């Protein structure tokens, strides 16, 4: 353990999300990598405070800050807090590394039970929700980087206020989040959070980088965590962690939305991807004048690339519209299993480059191919795009993928994954809140921000 730094700084207008202002700050900061000699550093900070305090103005506040990267229990953290209190600081600050999102529950517990003003959060992508949810659990301050000088792993002040609305958070705020790996691409927070505020619902939606589903659901079982979206690669695997699964989601074998039922805490799984994706394709055909009795997809060849969670939703949606389904997936066994479930056909993924569809077919990409940062790839041969009537891409980052650009140039009707994202989010909002979603408001956000 070594003394990282001791420094003083002052400001005449310190603005915090906790409502504190007009402070002069004295910051005592050190790094702790082992507990050996920890007490010596606490004593140094304590002696420094006692010696110098008489020289500071009456409005001065002292923050004792410690970075610790080897705390393994709530008891360890409580011990650190207890000894930091002896410095005489007005506010304590503890920062840790996060190797798993489940470790953050210790920080939330510490914040909720600490009897002194405390700032506590973890670093890294897995630690992000500790920085976003601090105000809910009692953190005195929330840290953000300047929008013009973003710091990796730290949310910007603009996103804290606009996307996450941390100014409006309190202990009753319900937490919703996207369970995914990776999670940084998600646009969910910039859609769900403003919508919550628009209708006056006390909720926040955050990205959750999850490595272990079993541990995640074991740790985050309190009513505070009211619901989840589910993304790559967990839409199928998460089914086994639900206590109940809606019949549509059960038939699909994939869940993209989970609600913790308030009356008994059980996890209920749903799938809003299916209707979102299929109606987006249908509506694109209707707008372009195609016949749609009973569905514009009836009898058409539906070429699906990807047999994962999103692919399963598309396949079952296409089956419900009586389309002829052809499936390609890098895992041929998975493609065959899905094809059998929807009375379709599967072909090896390597055949996709040379596959020649019939004229007027529908192409749906349900793989990450074309997603940022690998934006230049497309899943099929460019030469075959002229034979597709409609091309749908579940990827929505970027909004107009290379596949959609090439398909548009070839004369196909294109449907962006943004449309699917919007429609599934509308369904999720209803499940999250129990209220009808403000669809026009949500569409305006998507059109402006995505």
Tab-separated table of C-alpha atoms in Angstrom, residues 80-267:
chain	number	residue	atom	x	y	z
A	80	UNK	CA	-12.425	0.282	5.550
A	81	UNK	CA	-15.223	2.800	6.172
A	82	UNK	CA	-14.910	2.508	9.936
A	83	UNK	CA	-11.212	3.279	9.887
A	84	UNK	CA	-11.551	6.064	7.304
A	85	UNK	CA	-14.007	7.778	9.651
A	86	UNK	CA	-11.172	8.287	12.096
A	87	UNK	CA	-9.599	10.793	9.693
A	88	UNK	CA	-12.294	13.269	10.703
A	89	UNK	CA	-13.361	13.700	7.062
A	90	UNK	CA	-16.849	15.012	6.324
A	91	UNK	CA	-17.364	12.624	3.408
A	92	UNK	CA	-15.805	9.247	2.642
A	93	UNK	CA	-15.124	7.940	-0.849
A	94	UNK	CA	-14.315	4.344	-1.796
A	95	UNK	CA	-13.534	3.217	-5.339
A	96	UNK	CA	-12.929	-0.402	-6.337
A	97	UNK	CA	-12.282	-2.429	-9.461
A	98	UNK	CA	-15.179	-4.590	-10.657
A	99	UNK	CA	-14.359	-7.994	-12.123
A	100	UNK	CA	-18.034	-8.993	-12.218
A	101	UNK	CA	-21.303	-7.053	-12.026
A	102	UNK	CA	-22.372	-9.109	-9.006
A	103	UNK	CA	-19.600	-7.498	-6.936
A	104	UNK	CA	-21.439	-4.182	-7.135
A	105	UNK	CA	-24.146	-5.393	-4.773
A	106	UNK	CA	-21.582	-4.995	-1.967
A	107	UNK	CA	-21.197	-1.321	-2.890
A	108	UNK	CA	-24.976	-0.801	-2.937
A	109	UNK	CA	-25.283	-2.499	0.461
A	110	UNK	CA	-22.525	-0.305	1.868
A	111	UNK	CA	-24.172	2.877	0.582
A	112	UNK	CA	-27.584	1.855	1.931
A	113	UNK	CA	-26.308	1.070	5.430
A	114	UNK	CA	-23.534	3.604	5.944
A	115	UNK	CA	-24.230	6.138	8.713
A	116	UNK	CA	-21.864	8.778	7.297
A	117	UNK	CA	-21.945	10.622	3.955
A	118	UNK	CA	-20.382	8.236	1.438
A	119	UNK	CA	-19.409	8.007	-2.210
A	120	UNK	CA	-18.841	4.448	-3.430
A	121	UNK	CA	-18.552	3.027	-6.925
A	122	UNK	CA	-16.581	0.603	-9.086
A	123	UNK	CA	-14.626	1.143	-12.269
A	124	UNK	CA	-14.832	-0.510	-15.677
A	125	UNK	CA	-17.674	-1.560	-17.971
A	126	UNK	CA	-18.857	-4.111	-15.429
A	127	UNK	CA	-18.881	-1.392	-12.769
A	128	UNK	CA	-20.951	1.123	-14.737
A	129	UNK	CA	-24.254	0.578	-12.941
A	130	UNK	CA	-22.607	1.438	-9.603
A	131	UNK	CA	-21.831	4.871	-11.033
A	132	UNK	CA	-25.343	5.301	-12.445
A	133	UNK	CA	-27.337	3.988	-9.479
A	134	UNK	CA	-25.365	5.716	-6.718
A	135	UNK	CA	-28.112	8.276	-5.934
A	136	UNK	CA	-30.711	5.528	-5.463
A	137	UNK	CA	-28.632	3.832	-2.787
A	138	UNK	CA	-27.466	7.023	-1.062
A	139	UNK	CA	-24.232	8.164	-2.722
A	140	UNK	CA	-23.481	11.814	-1.909
A	141	UNK	CA	-22.004	12.557	-5.339
A	142	UNK	CA	-22.114	11.120	-8.848
A	143	UNK	CA	-19.029	11.512	-10.998
A	144	UNK	CA	-19.170	12.264	-14.712
A	145	UNK	CA	-16.641	13.359	-17.307
A	146	UNK	CA	-17.047	16.503	-19.365
A	147	UNK	CA	-18.846	15.861	-22.637
A	148	UNK	CA	-15.995	17.468	-24.556
A	149	UNK	CA	-13.376	15.341	-22.779
A	150	UNK	CA	-14.891	11.891	-22.185
A	151	UNK	CA	-13.047	9.507	-19.876
A	152	UNK	CA	-13.204	5.757	-20.706
A	153	UNK	CA	-15.363	3.911	-18.182
A	154	UNK	CA	-16.910	7.094	-16.793
A	155	UNK	CA	-20.317	8.373	-17.996
A	156	UNK	CA	-20.433	11.935	-19.279
A	157	UNK	CA	-22.295	14.637	-17.376
A	158	UNK	CA	-24.604	14.995	-20.368
A	159	UNK	CA	-25.572	11.324	-20.340
A	160	UNK	CA	-26.057	11.331	-16.555
A	161	UNK	CA	-28.558	14.167	-16.803
A	162	UNK	CA	-30.206	13.564	-20.174
A	163	UNK	CA	-30.052	9.812	-20.819
A	164	UNK	CA	-30.211	8.577	-17.222
A	165	UNK	CA	-31.897	11.464	-15.412
A	166	UNK	CA	-29.967	10.893	-12.182
A	167	UNK	CA	-31.301	14.195	-10.820
A	168	UNK	CA	-34.716	12.509	-10.543
A	169	UNK	CA	-33.566	9.313	-8.849
A	170	UNK	CA	-34.499	8.407	-5.287
A	171	UNK	CA	-34.675	5.325	-3.080
A	172	UNK	CA	-37.995	4.282	-4.645
A	173	UNK	CA	-36.696	4.318	-8.217
A	174	UNK	CA	-37.258	0.973	-9.952
A	175	UNK	CA	-34.255	-0.387	-11.834
A	176	UNK	CA	-34.554	-1.948	-15.296
A	177	UNK	CA	-31.624	-2.956	-17.430
A	178	UNK	CA	-30.265	-4.718	-20.478
A	179	UNK	CA	-28.578	-8.036	-19.688
A	180	UNK	CA	-26.025	-8.535	-22.431
A	181	UNK	CA	-22.371	-9.195	-23.288
A	182	UNK	CA	-21.229	-6.884	-24.795
A	183	UNK	CA	-23.578	-4.081	-23.761
A	184	UNK	CA	-21.925	-0.825	-24.830
A	185	UNK	CA	-23.796	-0.704	-28.163
A	186	UNK	CA	-27.221	-0.478	-26.519
A	187	UNK	CA	-29.406	2.526	-27.272
A	188	UNK	CA	-32.006	1.412	-24.728
A	189	UNK	CA	-31.124	4.031	-22.088
A	190	UNK	CA	-31.666	6.971	-24.456
A	191	UNK	CA	-35.130	5.633	-25.305
A	192	UNK	CA	-36.501	4.140	-22.083
A	193	UNK	CA	-35.280	6.736	-19.580
A	194	UNK	CA	-36.756	9.829	-21.287
A	195	UNK	CA	-39.967	7.851	-21.799
A	196	UNK	CA	-40.157	6.982	-18.096
A	197	UNK	CA	-39.800	10.673	-17.273
A	198	UNK	CA	-42.303	11.682	-19.963
A	199	UNK	CA	-45.070	9.632	-18.328
A	200	UNK	CA	-43.958	10.325	-14.756
A	201	UNK	CA	-42.810	6.767	-14.007
A	202	UNK	CA	-40.090	6.490	-11.349
A	203	UNK	CA	-37.729	4.124	-13.133
A	204	UNK	CA	-34.254	3.991	-14.629
A	205	UNK	CA	-32.919	1.762	-17.429
A	206	UNK	CA	-29.209	0.870	-17.387
A	207	UNK	CA	-26.789	-1.357	-19.352
A	208	UNK	CA	-25.759	-4.493	-17.427
A	209	UNK	CA	-22.605	-6.319	-18.555
A	210	UNK	CA	-23.339	-9.846	-17.324
A	211	UNK	CA	-20.894	-12.764	-17.356
A	212	UNK	CA	-22.814	-15.351	-15.322
A	213	UNK	CA	-26.622	-15.457	-15.511
A	214	UNK	CA	-27.041	-17.749	-12.518
A	215	UNK	CA	-25.005	-15.516	-10.201
A	216	UNK	CA	-26.603	-12.371	-11.600
A	217	UNK	CA	-30.157	-13.483	-10.817
A	218	UNK	CA	-29.114	-14.848	-7.430
A	219	UNK	CA	-27.548	-11.536	-6.389
A	220	UNK	CA	-30.011	-9.074	-7.934
A	221	UNK	CA	-33.240	-10.574	-6.628
A	222	UNK	CA	-34.536	-7.626	-4.601
A	223	UNK	CA	-37.697	-5.766	-5.709
A	224	UNK	CA	-35.477	-2.782	-6.609
A	225	UNK	CA	-34.516	-4.658	-9.791
A	226	UNK	CA	-37.939	-4.839	-11.373
A	227	UNK	CA	-37.268	-6.031	-14.909
A	228	UNK	CA	-34.759	-6.692	-17.649
A	229	UNK	CA	-34.270	-6.643	-21.373
A	230	UNK	CA	-32.182	-9.544	-22.646
A	231	UNK	CA	-29.671	-9.203	-25.480
A	232	UNK	CA	-26.815	-11.085	-27.135
A	233	UNK	CA	-25.924	-13.857	-26.280
A	234	UNK	CA	-28.497	-14.706	-23.586
A	235	UNK	CA	-31.972	-14.752	-25.165
A	236	UNK	CA	-32.141	-18.537	-25.265
A	237	UNK	CA	-30.096	-19.345	-22.158
A	238	UNK	CA	-32.135	-17.003	-19.949
A	239	UNK	CA	-35.299	-19.074	-20.436
A	240	UNK	CA	-34.102	-21.600	-17.855
A	241	UNK	CA	-33.772	-18.854	-15.226
A	242	UNK	CA	-37.385	-17.716	-15.551
A	243	UNK	CA	-39.943	-19.064	-13.091
A	244	UNK	CA	-42.649	-18.750	-15.734
A	245	UNK	CA	-42.499	-18.157	-19.484
A	246	UNK	CA	-45.232	-16.627	-21.629
A	247	UNK	CA	-46.619	-19.172	-24.164
A	248	UNK	CA	-45.275	-17.271	-27.207
A	249	UNK	CA	-41.795	-16.965	-25.712
A	250	UNK	CA	-41.940	-20.631	-24.672
A	251	UNK	CA	-42.775	-21.776	-28.193
A	252	UNK	CA	-39.991	-19.604	-29.615
A	253	UNK	CA	-37.505	-20.773	-26.985
A	254	UNK	CA	-36.166	-17.259	-26.499
A	255	UNK	CA	-36.908	-14.457	-24.041
A	256	UNK	CA	-36.023	-10.804	-24.547
A	257	UNK	CA	-37.976	-9.332	-21.612
A	258	UNK	CA	-38.184	-10.389	-17.961
A	259	UNK	CA	-40.422	-8.923	-15.287
A	260	UNK	CA	-40.051	-9.569	-11.566
A	261	UNK	CA	-43.659	-10.044	-10.499
A	262	UNK	CA	-44.285	-7.726	-7.506
A	263	UNK	CA	-46.615	-10.054	-5.606
A	264	UNK	CA	-44.200	-12.980	-5.318
A	265	UNK	CA	-40.840	-11.946	-6.837
A	266	UNK	CA	-41.019	-14.580	-9.555
A	267	UNK	CA	-39.279	-13.904	-12.885
